Coordinates of N, CA and C in Angstrom, one line a residue:
M20 N -7.6 16.8 -12.4 CA -6.8 15.9 -11.6 C -7.3 14.4 -11.8
K21 N -6.3 13.6 -12.1 CA -6.6 12.2 -12.3 C -6.5 11.4 -11.0
K22 N -7.3 10.3 -11.0 CA -7.3 9.4 -9.8 C -6.4 8.2 -10.1
F23 N -5.3 8.2 -9.3 CA -4.3 7.1 -9.5 C -4.5 6.1 -8.3
M24 N -4.5 4.9 -8.6 CA -4.5 3.8 -7.5 C -3.3 2.9 -7.8
F25 N -2.5 2.8 -6.7 CA -1.3 1.9 -6.8 C -1.7 0.6 -6.0
V26 N -1.7 -0.5 -6.7 CA -2.0 -1.8 -6.1 C -0.8 -2.6 -5.8
N27 N -0.6 -2.8 -4.5 CA 0.6 -3.5 -4.0 C 0.2 -5.0 -3.7
R28 N 0.9 -5.9 -4.5 CA 0.5 -7.3 -4.4 C 1.7 -8.1 -3.8
K29 N 2.9 -7.6 -3.7 CA 4.1 -8.3 -3.3 C 4.5 -8.1 -1.9
A30 N 5.1 -9.0 -1.3 CA 5.7 -8.9 0.1 C 6.7 -7.7 0.0
P31 N 7.0 -7.1 1.2 CA 7.9 -5.9 1.2 C 9.3 -6.2 0.8
H32 N 9.8 -7.4 1.0 CA 11.2 -7.7 0.7 C 11.4 -8.9 -0.2
G33 N 12.5 -9.0 -0.8 CA 12.8 -10.1 -1.7 C 12.7 -9.7 -3.2
T34 N 12.0 -8.6 -3.4 CA 11.9 -8.0 -4.8 C 11.9 -6.5 -4.6
V35 N 12.0 -5.7 -5.7 CA 12.0 -4.3 -5.6 C 10.6 -3.7 -5.7
Y36 N 9.6 -4.5 -5.9 CA 8.3 -4.0 -6.2 C 7.7 -3.0 -5.1
A37 N 7.8 -3.4 -3.9 CA 7.2 -2.6 -2.8 C 7.9 -1.3 -2.7
L38 N 9.2 -1.3 -2.7 CA 10.0 0.0 -2.6 C 9.7 0.9 -3.8
E39 N 9.8 0.3 -5.0 CA 9.5 1.0 -6.2 C 8.1 1.6 -6.2
S40 N 7.2 0.9 -5.8 CA 5.8 1.4 -5.7 C 5.7 2.6 -4.8
L41 N 6.3 2.5 -3.6 CA 6.3 3.6 -2.7 C 7.0 4.8 -3.3
E42 N 8.0 4.7 -4.0 CA 8.7 5.8 -4.6 C 7.8 6.5 -5.7
V43 N 7.2 5.7 -6.5 CA 6.3 6.2 -7.5 C 5.1 6.9 -6.9
V44 N 4.6 6.4 -5.8 CA 3.5 7.0 -5.1 C 3.8 8.4 -4.6
L45 N 5.0 8.5 -4.0 CA 5.4 9.8 -3.5 C 5.6 10.8 -4.6
I46 N 6.2 10.3 -5.7 CA 6.4 11.2 -6.9 C 5.0 11.7 -7.5
T47 N 4.1 10.7 -7.6 CA 2.8 11.1 -8.1 C 2.1 12.1 -7.2
A48 N 2.2 11.9 -6.0 CA 1.5 12.8 -5.0 C 2.2 14.2 -5.1
A49 N 3.5 14.3 -5.4 CA 4.1 15.6 -5.5 C 3.6 16.4 -6.6
F50 N 2.9 15.7 -7.6 CA 2.3 16.5 -8.7 C 0.8 16.7 -8.5
D51 N 0.4 16.7 -7.2 CA -0.9 17.0 -6.8 C -2.0 16.2 -7.5
Q52 N -1.7 14.9 -7.6 CA -2.7 14.0 -8.2 C -3.5 13.3 -7.0
D53 N -4.6 12.8 -7.3 CA -5.5 12.1 -6.4 C -4.9 10.6 -6.3
V54 N -4.2 10.3 -5.2 CA -3.5 9.1 -5.0 C -4.1 8.2 -4.0
S55 N -4.3 6.9 -4.3 CA -4.7 6.0 -3.3 C -3.9 4.7 -3.4
L56 N -3.8 4.0 -2.4 CA -3.0 2.7 -2.3 C -3.9 1.6 -1.9
A57 N -3.7 0.5 -2.6 CA -4.5 -0.7 -2.3 C -3.4 -1.8 -2.0
F58 N -3.7 -2.6 -0.9 CA -2.8 -3.7 -0.5 C -3.6 -5.0 -0.6
V59 N -3.2 -5.9 -1.5 CA -3.9 -7.2 -1.6 C -2.8 -8.3 -1.7
D60 N -3.3 -9.5 -1.6 CA -2.4 -10.7 -1.6 C -1.2 -10.4 -0.5
D61 N 0.0 -10.8 -0.9 CA 1.1 -10.6 0.1 C 1.5 -9.1 0.3
G62 N 0.9 -8.3 -0.5 CA 1.1 -6.8 -0.4 C 0.7 -6.3 1.0
V63 N -0.2 -7.0 1.7 CA -0.6 -6.6 3.0 C 0.5 -6.6 4.0
Y64 N 1.5 -7.5 3.7 CA 2.7 -7.5 4.6 C 3.5 -6.2 4.6
Q65 N 3.3 -5.4 3.5 CA 4.1 -4.2 3.5 C 3.7 -3.2 4.6
L66 N 2.5 -3.4 5.2 CA 2.1 -2.5 6.2 C 2.2 -3.1 7.6
K67 N 2.8 -4.3 7.7 CA 2.9 -5.0 9.0 C 3.9 -4.2 9.9
K68 N 3.5 -4.1 11.2 CA 4.4 -3.5 12.2 C 5.6 -4.4 12.4
Q69 N 6.7 -3.8 12.9 CA 7.8 -4.6 13.4 C 8.5 -5.4 12.4
Q70 N 8.7 -4.9 11.2 CA 9.5 -5.7 10.2 C 10.9 -5.6 10.6
L71 N 11.5 -6.8 10.7 CA 12.9 -7.0 11.1 C 13.7 -7.4 9.8
T72 N 14.6 -6.5 9.3 CA 15.3 -6.8 8.1 C 16.8 -7.0 8.2
K73 N 17.2 -6.9 9.5 CA 18.7 -7.0 9.7 C 19.3 -8.3 9.1
G74 N 18.6 -9.4 9.3 CA 19.2 -10.7 8.8 C 19.1 -10.9 7.3
I75 N 18.4 -10.0 6.6 CA 18.3 -10.2 5.1 C 19.0 -9.0 4.4
E76 N 19.7 -8.2 5.2 CA 20.6 -7.1 4.6 C 19.7 -6.2 3.7
T77 N 18.6 -5.9 4.1 CA 17.7 -5.0 3.3 C 17.2 -3.9 4.2
K78 N 17.1 -2.7 3.6 CA 16.6 -1.6 4.4 C 15.1 -1.7 4.7
N79 N 14.8 -1.4 6.0 CA 13.4 -1.4 6.4 C 12.8 -0.1 6.0
F80 N 12.1 -0.1 4.9 CA 11.5 1.2 4.5 C 10.0 1.4 5.0
S81 N 9.6 0.4 5.8 CA 8.2 0.5 6.3 C 7.8 1.8 7.1
P82 N 8.7 2.4 7.8 CA 8.4 3.7 8.5 C 7.9 4.8 7.5
T83 N 8.3 4.6 6.2 CA 7.9 5.7 5.3 C 6.4 5.7 5.1
Y84 N 5.7 4.6 5.3 CA 4.2 4.6 5.2 C 3.6 5.6 6.2
R85 N 4.3 5.8 7.3 CA 3.7 6.7 8.3 C 3.9 8.2 7.8
A86 N 4.7 8.4 6.9 CA 5.0 9.8 6.3 C 4.0 10.1 5.2
L87 N 3.2 9.2 4.8 CA 2.3 9.4 3.6 C 1.3 10.6 3.9
D88 N 0.9 10.7 5.1 CA 0.0 11.8 5.5 C 0.6 13.2 5.1
G89 N 1.9 13.3 5.2 CA 2.6 14.6 4.9 C 2.5 14.9 3.4
Y90 N 2.2 13.9 2.6 CA 2.1 14.0 1.1 C 0.6 14.0 0.7
D91 N -0.3 14.2 1.7 CA -1.7 14.2 1.5 C -2.2 12.9 0.9
I92 N -1.5 11.8 1.2 CA -1.9 10.5 0.8 C -2.6 9.8 2.0
E93 N -3.9 9.8 2.0 CA -4.7 9.4 3.1 C -5.6 8.2 2.8
K94 N -5.6 7.8 1.5 CA -6.5 6.7 1.1 C -5.7 5.4 1.0
L95 N -5.7 4.7 2.0 CA -5.1 3.4 2.0 C -6.1 2.3 2.3
Y96 N -6.1 1.3 1.4 CA -7.2 0.3 1.4 C -6.5 -1.1 1.5
V97 N -7.0 -1.9 2.3 CA -6.5 -3.3 2.5 C -7.7 -4.2 2.2
E98 N -7.4 -5.2 1.4 CA -8.4 -6.2 1.1 C -8.6 -7.2 2.3
R99 N -9.8 -7.2 2.7 CA -10.1 -8.0 3.9 C -9.7 -9.5 3.8
E100 N -10.0 -10.1 2.6 CA -9.7 -11.5 2.5 C -8.2 -11.8 2.5
S101 N -7.4 -10.9 1.9 CA -6.0 -11.0 1.9 C -5.4 -10.9 3.3
M102 N -5.9 -10.0 4.1 CA -5.5 -9.8 5.5 C -5.8 -11.0 6.3
Q103 N -7.0 -11.5 6.2 CA -7.5 -12.6 7.0 C -6.7 -13.9 6.6
A104 N -6.5 -14.1 5.3 CA -5.7 -15.3 4.9 C -4.3 -15.4 5.5
R105 N -3.8 -14.2 5.8 CA -2.4 -14.1 6.4 C -2.4 -14.0 7.9
G106 N -3.6 -14.1 8.5 CA -3.7 -14.0 10.0 C -3.5 -12.7 10.5
L107 N -3.7 -11.6 9.8 CA -3.4 -10.3 10.2 C -4.8 -9.6 10.6
T108 N -4.7 -8.6 11.5 CA -5.8 -7.7 11.8 C -5.3 -6.3 11.6
E109 N -6.2 -5.4 11.7 CA -5.9 -4.0 11.6 C -4.9 -3.6 12.7
D110 N -4.9 -4.2 13.9 CA -4.0 -3.9 14.9 C -2.5 -4.3 14.6
D111 N -2.3 -5.1 13.6 CA -1.0 -5.5 13.1 C -0.4 -4.5 12.2
L112 N -1.1 -3.5 11.8 CA -0.7 -2.6 10.7 C -0.1 -1.3 11.2
L113 N 0.8 -0.8 10.5 CA 1.6 0.4 10.9 C 0.7 1.7 10.8
V114 N -0.3 1.7 10.0 CA -1.0 2.9 9.7 C -2.5 2.6 9.7
D115 N -3.3 3.6 9.8 CA -4.8 3.4 9.7 C -5.1 3.1 8.2
V116 N -6.0 2.2 8.0 CA -6.4 1.8 6.7 C -7.9 1.6 6.7
T117 N -8.4 1.5 5.5 CA -9.8 1.1 5.3 C -9.8 -0.3 4.8
V118 N -10.5 -1.2 5.5 CA -10.5 -2.6 5.1 C -11.8 -2.8 4.3
L119 N -11.6 -3.4 3.1 CA -12.7 -3.6 2.1 C -12.8 -5.0 1.7
P120 N -13.9 -5.6 1.6 CA -14.1 -6.9 0.9 C -13.6 -6.8 -0.5
A121 N -13.2 -8.0 -1.1 CA -12.7 -8.0 -2.5 C -13.6 -7.3 -3.5
A122 N -14.9 -7.6 -3.4 CA -15.9 -7.0 -4.3 C -15.8 -5.5 -4.3
E123 N -15.8 -4.9 -3.1 CA -15.7 -3.4 -3.0 C -14.4 -2.9 -3.4
M124 N -13.3 -3.6 -3.2 CA -12.0 -3.2 -3.7 C -12.0 -3.2 -5.2
A125 N -12.6 -4.2 -5.8 CA -12.7 -4.2 -7.3 C -13.5 -3.0 -7.8
A126 N -14.6 -2.7 -7.1 CA -15.4 -1.6 -7.6 C -14.6 -0.3 -7.5
L127 N -13.9 -0.1 -6.4 CA -13.1 1.1 -6.2 C -12.0 1.2 -7.3
M128 N -11.4 0.1 -7.7 CA -10.5 0.1 -8.8 C -11.1 0.6 -10.1
R129 N -12.3 0.2 -10.3 CA -13.0 0.6 -11.6 C -13.3 2.1 -11.6
E130 N -13.3 2.7 -10.5 CA -13.6 4.2 -10.4 C -12.3 5.0 -10.7
Q131 N -11.1 4.4 -10.8 CA -9.9 5.1 -11.0 C -9.6 5.4 -12.4
D132 N -8.9 6.5 -12.7 CA -8.4 6.8 -14.0 C -7.3 5.9 -14.4
V133 N -6.4 5.7 -13.5 CA -5.2 4.9 -13.7 C -5.0 3.9 -12.5
V134 N -4.7 2.7 -12.9 CA -4.4 1.7 -11.8 C -3.1 1.0 -12.2
L135 N -2.1 1.1 -11.3 CA -0.8 0.6 -11.5 C -0.6 -0.5 -10.5
S136 N -0.2 -1.7 -11.0 CA 0.0 -2.9 -10.1 C 1.5 -3.1 -9.9
F137 N 1.9 -3.3 -8.7 CA 3.3 -3.7 -8.4 C 3.3 -5.0 -7.6

């Protein structure tokens, strides 16, 4: 079994990166791979509670993150510095995560077999 890490760097809306990443994550997990997700830079906004998308005519797919448990995806990491720079705390997030400083996040990425950045 390979270790896959999906690194989410983009805000949830305005591009297809966040939704595409989520779809690839679910597909990868369906093949019984070791999957983890990392949220850095504006990617931390993907996990923010109460995303209102009505005014931008975009589907709010954020509730899907709560379903990741059902796919045995339980390793979600948020970079501390990215979260703090955007004024967010763990209480602002939809799901439980492990918050790591940038150096530990980098070390975790080096342990992976495959790292895909979105």
